[in-house]
Coordinates of C-alpha atoms in Angstrom, one line a residue:
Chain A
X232 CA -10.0 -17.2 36.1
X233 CA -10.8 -16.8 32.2
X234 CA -10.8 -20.8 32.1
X235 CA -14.8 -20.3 34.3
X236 CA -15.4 -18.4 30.9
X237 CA -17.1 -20.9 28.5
X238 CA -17.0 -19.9 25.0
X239 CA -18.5 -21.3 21.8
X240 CA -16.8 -20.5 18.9
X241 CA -19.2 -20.4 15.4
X242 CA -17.5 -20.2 12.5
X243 CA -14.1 -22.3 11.1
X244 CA -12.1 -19.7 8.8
X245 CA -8.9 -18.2 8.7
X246 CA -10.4 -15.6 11.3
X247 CA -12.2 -17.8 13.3
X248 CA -8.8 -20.3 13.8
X249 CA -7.0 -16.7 14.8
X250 CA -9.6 -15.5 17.1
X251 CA -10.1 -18.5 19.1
X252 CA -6.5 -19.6 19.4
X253 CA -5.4 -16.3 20.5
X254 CA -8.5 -16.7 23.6
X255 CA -7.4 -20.5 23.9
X256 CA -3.9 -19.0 24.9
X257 CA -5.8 -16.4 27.0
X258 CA -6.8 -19.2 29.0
X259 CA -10.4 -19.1 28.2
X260 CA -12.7 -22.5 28.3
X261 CA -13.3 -23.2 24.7
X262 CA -16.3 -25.6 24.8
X263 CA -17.5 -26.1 21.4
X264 CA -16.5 -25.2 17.8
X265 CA -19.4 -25.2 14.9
X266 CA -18.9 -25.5 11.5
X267 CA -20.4 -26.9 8.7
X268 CA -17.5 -28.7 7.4
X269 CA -16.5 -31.3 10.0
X270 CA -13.1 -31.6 9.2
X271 CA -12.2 -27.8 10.0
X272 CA -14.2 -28.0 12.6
X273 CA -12.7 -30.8 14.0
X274 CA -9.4 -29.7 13.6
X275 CA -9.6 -26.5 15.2
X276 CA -12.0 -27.8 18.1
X277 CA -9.1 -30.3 18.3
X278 CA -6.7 -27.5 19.2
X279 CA -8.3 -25.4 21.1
X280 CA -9.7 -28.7 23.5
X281 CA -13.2 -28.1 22.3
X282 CA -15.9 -30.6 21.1
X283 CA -16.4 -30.0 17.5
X284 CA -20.7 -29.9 16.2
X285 CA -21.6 -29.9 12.9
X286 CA -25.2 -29.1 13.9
X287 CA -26.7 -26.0 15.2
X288 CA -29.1 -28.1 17.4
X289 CA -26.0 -29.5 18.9
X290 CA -24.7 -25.7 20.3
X291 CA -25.3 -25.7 24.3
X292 CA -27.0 -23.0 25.6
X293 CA -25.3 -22.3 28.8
X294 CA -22.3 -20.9 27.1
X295 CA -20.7 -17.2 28.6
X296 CA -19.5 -16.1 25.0
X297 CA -21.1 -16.8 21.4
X298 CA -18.4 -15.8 19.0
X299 CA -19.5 -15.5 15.5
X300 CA -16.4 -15.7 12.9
X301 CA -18.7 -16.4 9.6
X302 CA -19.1 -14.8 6.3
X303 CA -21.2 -11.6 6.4
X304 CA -25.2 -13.6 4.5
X305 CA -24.6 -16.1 7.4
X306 CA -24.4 -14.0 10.6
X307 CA -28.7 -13.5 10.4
X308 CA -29.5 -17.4 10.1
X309 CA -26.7 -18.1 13.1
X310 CA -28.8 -15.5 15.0
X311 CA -32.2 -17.3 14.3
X312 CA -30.8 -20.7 15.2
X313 CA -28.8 -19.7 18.1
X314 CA -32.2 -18.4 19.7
X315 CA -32.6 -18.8 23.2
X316 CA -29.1 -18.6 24.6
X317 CA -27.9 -17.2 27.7
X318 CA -24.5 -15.5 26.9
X319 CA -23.4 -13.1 25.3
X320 CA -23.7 -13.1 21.3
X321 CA -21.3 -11.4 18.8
X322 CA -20.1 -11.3 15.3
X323 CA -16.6 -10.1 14.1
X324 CA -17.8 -8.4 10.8
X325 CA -17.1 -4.6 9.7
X326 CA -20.5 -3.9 7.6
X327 CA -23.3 -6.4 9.7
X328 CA -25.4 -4.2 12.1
X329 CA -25.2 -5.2 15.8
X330 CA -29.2 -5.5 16.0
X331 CA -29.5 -8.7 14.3
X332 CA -29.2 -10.1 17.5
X333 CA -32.0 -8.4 18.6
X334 CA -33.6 -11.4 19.1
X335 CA -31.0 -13.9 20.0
X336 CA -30.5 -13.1 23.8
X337 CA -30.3 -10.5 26.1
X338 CA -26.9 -9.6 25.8
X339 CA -24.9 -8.5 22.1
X340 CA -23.0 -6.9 20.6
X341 CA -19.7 -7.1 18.3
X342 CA -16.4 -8.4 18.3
X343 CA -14.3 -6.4 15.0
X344 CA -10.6 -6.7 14.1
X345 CA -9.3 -4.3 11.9
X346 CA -7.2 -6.6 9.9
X347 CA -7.4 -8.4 6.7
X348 CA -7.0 -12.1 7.2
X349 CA -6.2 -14.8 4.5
X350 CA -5.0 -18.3 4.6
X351 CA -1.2 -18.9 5.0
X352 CA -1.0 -15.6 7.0
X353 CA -0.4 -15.8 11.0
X354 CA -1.9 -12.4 12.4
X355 CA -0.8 -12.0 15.9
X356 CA -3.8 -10.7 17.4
X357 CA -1.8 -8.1 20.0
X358 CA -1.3 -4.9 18.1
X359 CA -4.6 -5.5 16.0
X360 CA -7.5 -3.2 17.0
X361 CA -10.4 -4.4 18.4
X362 CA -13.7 -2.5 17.6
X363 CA -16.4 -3.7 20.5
X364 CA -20.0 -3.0 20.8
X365 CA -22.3 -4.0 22.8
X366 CA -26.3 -3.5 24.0
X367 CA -25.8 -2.4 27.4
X368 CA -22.7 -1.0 29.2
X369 CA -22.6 -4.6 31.1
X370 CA -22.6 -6.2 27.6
X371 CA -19.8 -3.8 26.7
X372 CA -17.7 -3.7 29.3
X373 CA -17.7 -7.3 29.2
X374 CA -16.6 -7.4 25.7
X375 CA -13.3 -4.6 27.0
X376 CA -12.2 -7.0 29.5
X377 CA -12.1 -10.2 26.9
X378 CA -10.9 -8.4 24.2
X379 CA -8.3 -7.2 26.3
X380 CA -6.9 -10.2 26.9
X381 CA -5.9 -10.6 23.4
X382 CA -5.3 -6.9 22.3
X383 CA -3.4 -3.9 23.4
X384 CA -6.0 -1.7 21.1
X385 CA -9.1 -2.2 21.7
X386 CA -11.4 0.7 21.4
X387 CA -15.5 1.6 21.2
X388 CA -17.3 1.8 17.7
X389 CA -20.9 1.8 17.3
X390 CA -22.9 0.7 14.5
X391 CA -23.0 3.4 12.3
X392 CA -19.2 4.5 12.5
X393 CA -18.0 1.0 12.3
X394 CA -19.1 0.8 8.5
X395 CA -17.4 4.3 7.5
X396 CA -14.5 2.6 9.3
X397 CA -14.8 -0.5 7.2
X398 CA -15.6 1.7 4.0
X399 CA -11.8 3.1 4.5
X400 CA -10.4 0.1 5.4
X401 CA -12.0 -1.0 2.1
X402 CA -9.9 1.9 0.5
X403 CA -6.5 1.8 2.4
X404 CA -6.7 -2.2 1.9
X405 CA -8.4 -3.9 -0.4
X406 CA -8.1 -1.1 -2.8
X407 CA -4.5 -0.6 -2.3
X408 CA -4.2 -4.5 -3.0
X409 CA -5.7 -4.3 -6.4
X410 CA -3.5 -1.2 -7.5
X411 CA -1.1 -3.6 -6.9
X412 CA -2.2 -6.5 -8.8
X413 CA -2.8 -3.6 -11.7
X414 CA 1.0 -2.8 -11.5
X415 CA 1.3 -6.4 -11.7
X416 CA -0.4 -6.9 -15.1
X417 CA 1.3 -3.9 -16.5
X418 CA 5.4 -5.2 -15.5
X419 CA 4.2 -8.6 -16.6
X420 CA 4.3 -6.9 -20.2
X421 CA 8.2 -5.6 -19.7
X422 CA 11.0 -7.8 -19.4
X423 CA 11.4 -7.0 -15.6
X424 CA 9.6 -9.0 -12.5
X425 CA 7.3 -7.8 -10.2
X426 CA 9.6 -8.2 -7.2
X427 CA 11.6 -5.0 -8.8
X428 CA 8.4 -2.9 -7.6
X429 CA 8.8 -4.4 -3.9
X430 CA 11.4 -1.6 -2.5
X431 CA 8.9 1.2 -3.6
X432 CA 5.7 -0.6 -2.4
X433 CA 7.6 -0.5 1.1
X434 CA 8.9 2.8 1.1
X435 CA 5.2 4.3 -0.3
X436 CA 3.5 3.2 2.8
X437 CA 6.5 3.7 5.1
X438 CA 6.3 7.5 4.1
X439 CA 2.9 7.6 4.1
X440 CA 2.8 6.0 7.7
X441 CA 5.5 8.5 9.0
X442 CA 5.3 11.4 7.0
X443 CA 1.8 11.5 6.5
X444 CA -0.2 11.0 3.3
X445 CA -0.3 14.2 1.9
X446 CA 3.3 15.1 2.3
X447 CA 3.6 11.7 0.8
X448 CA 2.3 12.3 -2.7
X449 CA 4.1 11.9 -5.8
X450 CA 4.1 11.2 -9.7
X451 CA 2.5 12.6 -12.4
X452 CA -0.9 13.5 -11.3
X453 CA 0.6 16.0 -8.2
X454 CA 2.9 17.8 -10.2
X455 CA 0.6 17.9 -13.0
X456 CA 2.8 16.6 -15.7
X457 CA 0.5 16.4 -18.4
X458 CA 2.8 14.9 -20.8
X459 CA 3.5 12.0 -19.1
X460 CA 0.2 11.4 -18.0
X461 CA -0.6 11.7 -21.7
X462 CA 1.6 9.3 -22.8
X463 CA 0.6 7.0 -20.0
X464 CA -3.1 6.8 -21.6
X465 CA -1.2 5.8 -25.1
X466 CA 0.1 2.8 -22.8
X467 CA -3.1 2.0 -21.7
X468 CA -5.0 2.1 -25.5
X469 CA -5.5 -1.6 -24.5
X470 CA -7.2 -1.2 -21.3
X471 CA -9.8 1.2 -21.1
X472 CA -11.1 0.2 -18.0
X473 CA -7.4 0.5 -16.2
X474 CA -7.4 4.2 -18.5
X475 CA -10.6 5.6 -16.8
X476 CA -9.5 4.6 -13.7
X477 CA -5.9 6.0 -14.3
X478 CA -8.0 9.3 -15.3
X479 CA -10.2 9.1 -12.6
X480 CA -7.6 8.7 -9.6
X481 CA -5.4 11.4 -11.2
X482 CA -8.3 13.8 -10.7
X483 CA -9.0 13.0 -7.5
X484 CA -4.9 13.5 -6.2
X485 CA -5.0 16.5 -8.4
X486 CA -8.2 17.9 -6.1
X487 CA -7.0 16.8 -2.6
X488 CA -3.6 18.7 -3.4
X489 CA -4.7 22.1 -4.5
Chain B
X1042 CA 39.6 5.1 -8.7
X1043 CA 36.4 6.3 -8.5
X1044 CA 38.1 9.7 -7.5
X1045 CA 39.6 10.0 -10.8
X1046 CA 35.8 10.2 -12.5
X1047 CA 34.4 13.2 -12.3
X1048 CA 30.3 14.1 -12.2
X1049 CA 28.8 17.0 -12.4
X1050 CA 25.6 16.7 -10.8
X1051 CA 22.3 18.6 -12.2
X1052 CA 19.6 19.4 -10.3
X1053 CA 18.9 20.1 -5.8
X1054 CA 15.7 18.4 -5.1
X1055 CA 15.7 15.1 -2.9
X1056 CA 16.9 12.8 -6.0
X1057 CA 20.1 14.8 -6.6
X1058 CA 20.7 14.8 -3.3
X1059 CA 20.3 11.1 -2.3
X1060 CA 21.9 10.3 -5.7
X1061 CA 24.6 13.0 -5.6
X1062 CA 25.5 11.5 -1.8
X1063 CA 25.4 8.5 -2.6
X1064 CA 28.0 8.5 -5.4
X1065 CA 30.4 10.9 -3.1
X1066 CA 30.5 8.2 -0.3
X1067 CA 31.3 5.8 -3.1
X1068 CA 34.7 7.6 -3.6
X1069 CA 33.4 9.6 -7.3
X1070 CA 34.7 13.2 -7.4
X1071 CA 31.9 15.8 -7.7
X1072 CA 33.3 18.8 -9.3
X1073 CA 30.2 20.5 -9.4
X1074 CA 26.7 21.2 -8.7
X1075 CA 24.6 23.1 -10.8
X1076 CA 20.6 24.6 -9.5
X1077 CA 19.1 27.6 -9.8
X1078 CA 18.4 27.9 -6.6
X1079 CA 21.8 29.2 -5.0
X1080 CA 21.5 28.2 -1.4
X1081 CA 19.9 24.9 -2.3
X1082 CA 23.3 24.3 -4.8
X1083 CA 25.7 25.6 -2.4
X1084 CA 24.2 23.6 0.4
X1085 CA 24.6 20.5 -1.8
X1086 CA 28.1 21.3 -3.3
X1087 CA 29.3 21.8 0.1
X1088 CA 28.3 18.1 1.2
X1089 CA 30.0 16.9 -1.6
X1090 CA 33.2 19.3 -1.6
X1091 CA 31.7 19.9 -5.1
X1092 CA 31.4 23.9 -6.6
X1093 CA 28.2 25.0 -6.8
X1094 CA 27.3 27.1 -10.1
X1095 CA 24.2 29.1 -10.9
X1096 CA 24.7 29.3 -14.5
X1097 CA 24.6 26.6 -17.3
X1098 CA 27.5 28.7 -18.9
X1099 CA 29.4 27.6 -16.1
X1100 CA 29.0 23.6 -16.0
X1101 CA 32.2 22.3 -17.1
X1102 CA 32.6 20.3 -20.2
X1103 CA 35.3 18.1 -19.1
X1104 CA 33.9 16.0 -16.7
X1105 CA 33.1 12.1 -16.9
X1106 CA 29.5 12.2 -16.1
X1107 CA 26.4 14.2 -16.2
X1108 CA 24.1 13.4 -13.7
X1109 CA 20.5 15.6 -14.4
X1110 CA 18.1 15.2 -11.6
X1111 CA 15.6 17.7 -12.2
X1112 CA 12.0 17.7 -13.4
X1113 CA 10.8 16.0 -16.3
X1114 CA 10.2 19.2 -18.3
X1115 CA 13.5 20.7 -17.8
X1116 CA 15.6 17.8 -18.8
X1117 CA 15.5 19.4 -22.8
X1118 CA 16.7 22.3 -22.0
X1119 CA 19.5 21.3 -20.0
X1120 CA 20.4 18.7 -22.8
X1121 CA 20.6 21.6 -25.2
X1122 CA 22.7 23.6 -22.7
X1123 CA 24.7 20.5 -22.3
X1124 CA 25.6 20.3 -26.3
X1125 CA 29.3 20.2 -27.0
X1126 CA 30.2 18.0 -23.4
X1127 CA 32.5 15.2 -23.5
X1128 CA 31.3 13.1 -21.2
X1129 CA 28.3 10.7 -20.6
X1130 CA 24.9 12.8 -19.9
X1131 CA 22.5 11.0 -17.8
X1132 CA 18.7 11.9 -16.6
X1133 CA 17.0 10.2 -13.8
X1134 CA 13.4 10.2 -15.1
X1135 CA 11.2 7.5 -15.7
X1136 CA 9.1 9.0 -18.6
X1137 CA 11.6 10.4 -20.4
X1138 CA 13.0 9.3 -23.5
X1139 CA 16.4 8.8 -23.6
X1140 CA 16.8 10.3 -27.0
X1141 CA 16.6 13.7 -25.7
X1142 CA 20.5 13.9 -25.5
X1143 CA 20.6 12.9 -29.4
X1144 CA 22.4 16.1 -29.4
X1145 CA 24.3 16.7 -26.4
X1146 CA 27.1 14.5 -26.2
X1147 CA 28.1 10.8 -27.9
X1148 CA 27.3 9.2 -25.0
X1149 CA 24.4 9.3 -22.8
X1150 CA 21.6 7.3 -21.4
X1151 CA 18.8 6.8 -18.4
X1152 CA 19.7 6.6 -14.6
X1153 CA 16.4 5.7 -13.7
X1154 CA 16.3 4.7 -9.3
X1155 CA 12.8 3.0 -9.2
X1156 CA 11.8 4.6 -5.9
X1157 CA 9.1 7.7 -4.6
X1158 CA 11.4 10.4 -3.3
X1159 CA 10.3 13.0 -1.4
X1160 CA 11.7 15.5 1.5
X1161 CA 12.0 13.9 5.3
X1162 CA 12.8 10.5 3.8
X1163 CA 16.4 9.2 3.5
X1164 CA 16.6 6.3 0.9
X1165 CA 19.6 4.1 1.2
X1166 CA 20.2 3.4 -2.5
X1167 CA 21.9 0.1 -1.7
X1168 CA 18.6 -1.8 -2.1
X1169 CA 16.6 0.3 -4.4
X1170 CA 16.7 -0.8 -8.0
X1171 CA 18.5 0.8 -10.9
X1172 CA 17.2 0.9 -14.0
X1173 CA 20.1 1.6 -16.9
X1174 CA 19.8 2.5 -20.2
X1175 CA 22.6 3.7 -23.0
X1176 CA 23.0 4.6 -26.1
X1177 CA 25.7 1.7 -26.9
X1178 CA 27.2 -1.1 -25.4
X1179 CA 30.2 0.8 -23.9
X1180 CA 27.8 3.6 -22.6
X1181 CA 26.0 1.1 -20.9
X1182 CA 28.9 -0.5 -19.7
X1183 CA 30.1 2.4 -17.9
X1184 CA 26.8 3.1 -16.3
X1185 CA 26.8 -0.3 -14.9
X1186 CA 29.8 0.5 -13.2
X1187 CA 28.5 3.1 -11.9
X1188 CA 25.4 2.2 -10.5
X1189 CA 26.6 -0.7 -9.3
X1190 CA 29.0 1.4 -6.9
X1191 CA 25.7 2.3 -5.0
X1192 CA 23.0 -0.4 -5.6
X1193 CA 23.3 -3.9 -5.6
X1194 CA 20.2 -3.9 -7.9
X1195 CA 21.3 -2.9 -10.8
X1196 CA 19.1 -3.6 -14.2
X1197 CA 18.7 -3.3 -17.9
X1198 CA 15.7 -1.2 -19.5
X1199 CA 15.3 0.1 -22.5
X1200 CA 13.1 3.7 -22.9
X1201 CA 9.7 1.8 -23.9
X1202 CA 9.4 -0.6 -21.4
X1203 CA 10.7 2.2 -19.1
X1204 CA 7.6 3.9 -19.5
X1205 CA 6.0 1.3 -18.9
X1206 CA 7.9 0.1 -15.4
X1207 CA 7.0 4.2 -14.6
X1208 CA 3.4 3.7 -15.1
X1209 CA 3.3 0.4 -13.2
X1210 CA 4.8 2.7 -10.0
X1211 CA 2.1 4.6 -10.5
X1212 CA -0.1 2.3 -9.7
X1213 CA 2.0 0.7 -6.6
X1214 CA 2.8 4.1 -5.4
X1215 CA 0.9 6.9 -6.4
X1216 CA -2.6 5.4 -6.6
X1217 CA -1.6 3.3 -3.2
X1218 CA -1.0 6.9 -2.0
X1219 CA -4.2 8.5 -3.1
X1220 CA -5.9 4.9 -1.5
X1221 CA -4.8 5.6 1.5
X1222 CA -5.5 9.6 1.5
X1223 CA -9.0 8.1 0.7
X1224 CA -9.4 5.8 3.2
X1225 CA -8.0 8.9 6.3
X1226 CA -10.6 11.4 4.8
X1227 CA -13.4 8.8 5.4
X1228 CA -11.8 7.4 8.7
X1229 CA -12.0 11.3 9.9
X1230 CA -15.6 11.0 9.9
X1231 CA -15.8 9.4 12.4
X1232 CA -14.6 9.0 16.3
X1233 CA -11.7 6.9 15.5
X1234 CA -8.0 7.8 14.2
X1235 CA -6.2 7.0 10.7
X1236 CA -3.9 5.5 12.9
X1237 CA -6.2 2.8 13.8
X1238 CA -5.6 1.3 10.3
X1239 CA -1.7 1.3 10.1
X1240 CA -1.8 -2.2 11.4
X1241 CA -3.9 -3.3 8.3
X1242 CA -2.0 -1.3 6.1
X1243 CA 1.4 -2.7 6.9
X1244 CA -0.6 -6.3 6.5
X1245 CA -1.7 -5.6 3.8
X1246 CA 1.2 -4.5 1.4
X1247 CA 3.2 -7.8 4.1
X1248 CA 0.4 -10.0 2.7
X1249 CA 0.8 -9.4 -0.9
X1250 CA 4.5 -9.4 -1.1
X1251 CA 4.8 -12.9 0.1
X1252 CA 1.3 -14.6 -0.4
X1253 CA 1.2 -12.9 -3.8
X1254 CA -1.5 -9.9 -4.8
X1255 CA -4.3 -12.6 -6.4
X1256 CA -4.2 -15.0 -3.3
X1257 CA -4.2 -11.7 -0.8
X1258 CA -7.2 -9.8 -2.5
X1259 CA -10.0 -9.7 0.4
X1260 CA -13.4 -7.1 0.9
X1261 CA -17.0 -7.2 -0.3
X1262 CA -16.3 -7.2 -4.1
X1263 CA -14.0 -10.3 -4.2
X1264 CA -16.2 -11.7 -2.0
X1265 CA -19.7 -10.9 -4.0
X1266 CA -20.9 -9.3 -1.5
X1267 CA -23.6 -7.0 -2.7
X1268 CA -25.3 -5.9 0.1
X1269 CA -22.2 -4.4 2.0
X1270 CA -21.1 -2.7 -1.5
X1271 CA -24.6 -1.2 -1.4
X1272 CA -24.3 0.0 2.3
X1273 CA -20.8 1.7 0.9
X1274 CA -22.2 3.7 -1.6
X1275 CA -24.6 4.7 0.4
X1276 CA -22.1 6.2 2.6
X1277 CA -20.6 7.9 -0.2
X1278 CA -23.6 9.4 -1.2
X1279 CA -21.9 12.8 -0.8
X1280 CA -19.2 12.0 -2.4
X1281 CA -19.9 10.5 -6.3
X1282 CA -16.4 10.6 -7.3
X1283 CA -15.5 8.4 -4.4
X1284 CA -18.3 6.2 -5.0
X1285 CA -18.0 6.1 -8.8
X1286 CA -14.6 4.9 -8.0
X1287 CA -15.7 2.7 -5.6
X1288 CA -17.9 0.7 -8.3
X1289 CA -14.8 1.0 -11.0
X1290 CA -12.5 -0.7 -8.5
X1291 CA -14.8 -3.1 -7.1
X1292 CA -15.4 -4.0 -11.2
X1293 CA -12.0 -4.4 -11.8
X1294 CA -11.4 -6.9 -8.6
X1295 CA -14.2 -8.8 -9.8
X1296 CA -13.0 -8.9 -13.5
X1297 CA -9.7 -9.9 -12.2
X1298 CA -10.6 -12.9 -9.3
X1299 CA -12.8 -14.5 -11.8

């Protein structure tokens, strides 16, 4: 049944590579894979049974599904070129508003998964929420039933809301990331490894997840143990930057807690 | 053999409990348990057959090892109360120097479990790291022993780079923390649950424990990508600490990507 549903996958990242395998295995018709650099291209059009193009010219127009996996600058030149098309068009980024395809064809919309994907890591696509939009309710509903296929979570976002959703998942990710690349500079300067930090790491967002965050909280800033705090500025003399911030973030814990 | 050794343990919150337990099942002989708070003491010294006292006056001065598990602040009080012991007198803080039993007993040192503790959350000490520190070479040796009877992480760390392993969990733990009570007061803005981001979260703490923090860094300001950095701040136009954080992060990623 999903093998009548042609799709042509734009885009030849770590995203696009998850997206498309998981609606190969679906059992979806993967006709074409576009990228500008023909070995990735290839090499996922290979795997999915797809004709790899290196050419936007080269993108038939009869397909059911555009699926646009590229970085956020390129989605509005995709858009343009991919003019003219009869399916349905989407992109897969948080921030990009669904009415750049305002001009592409009839039906849009978007295709989001709340995940952070980077080379060498294998996200299995099942538990990951799927945030859909789409320009009509035919448009949307359509986007449900693939989606579906490939995710127990799939849910409705619109526009707006979907880049307050990608602002926190800036926060609870990315941010969360560098705090630990910060902690990784500072046990670089001790004699102990960073691998010492991993059991806390784990239990912080373990208790955070079950517990909740607020009941979570603890160090310094909460119980507002100036002295330490104090003496962890001395530590930082060195890094300024890393002694606003540590300011900075200490105020805010010490706000949401009183 | 270890039920020859006895500790008197210091302190009722969650640390001197998990601690205090955890040393019990090990076979150690906890003679007593010293809080102010009665029913909290009693509570505790019945778990560990132990005798709970409400008075320093009452702490024994015979016993192998004292164990202080209370906040930072109190620990130099209790050393004083402690003068004249015979055993080895132990806190369990990570900011505090262990210098503050110069005059309690001749030997002492730092207990230090790197770990966030808080109520609703039982740690099994087996895997979380130890960090030892003693005023000489047999001190130390004995608090090796110890440890060692509940962790199979059990390390070397002297008071300066103590501090400084303390303020690194900060940044792994705390700040994560305060991240991610960030990123569920702007997800409750919109239609859509904090719980809708578990998945990513779990990724992304997965991600940078075994690609490594550097290679797992992802969002806009890695990327360069101005225009969705601008849309954020936007977004946080009612809150300027959150987006005056926002740009000191986002500074620091960028400083430390390129």
């Amino acid at each position: 049944m999903h093998s009548e549903q042609k799709i042509v996958l734009i885009g030849t990242g770590k995203l696009a590579e998850i997206i498309g395998f998981a609606l190969y295995q679906a059992g979806f018709n993967l006709v074409q894979v576009y990228g500008r650099d023909q070995v990735k291209a290839n090499k996922l059009a290979n795997a999915f049974k797809a004709k790899a193009v290196g050419s936007v010219d080269e993108i038939r127009k009869d397909a059911d599904l555009y699926l646009i996996a590229v970085s956020d600058d390129a989605i509005s030149q995709i858009a343009l070129a991919l003019k003219g098309i009869n399916g349905i068009c989407v992109h897969t980024s948080g921030s990009v508003n669904m009415d750049v395809f305002d001009q592409t064809s009839d039906g849009f919309g978007v295709f989001y998964p709340l995940q952070t994907f980077s080379e060498g890591r294998n996200i299995q696509l099942n538990q990951i929420p799927i945030l859909i939009e789409g320009n009509n309710s035919v448009t949307t509903d359509r986007l449900f039933q693939i989606a579906e296929t490939i995710s127990e979570k799939v849910v409705y976002c619109n526009s707006e809301e979907r880049k307050t959703v990608h602002l926190s998942a800036v926060f609870v990710s990315n941010f969360v990331n560098a705090m630990l690349g910060m902690g990784e500079e500072l046990i670089s300067q001790t004699s102990l490894s960073f691998e010492i930090l991993y059991p806390l790491i784990r239990e912080t967002v373990d208790k955070a997840i079950v517990n909740g965050v607020k009941r979570s909280q603890t160090g310094p800033a909460v119980r507002g143990d100036i002295q330490t705090m104090k003496e962890h500025l001395r530590l930082l003399e060195n890094r300024p930057d890393l002694a606003i911030l540590y300011e900075h973030i200490s105020a805010i814990i010490v706000k949401a807690n009183n």
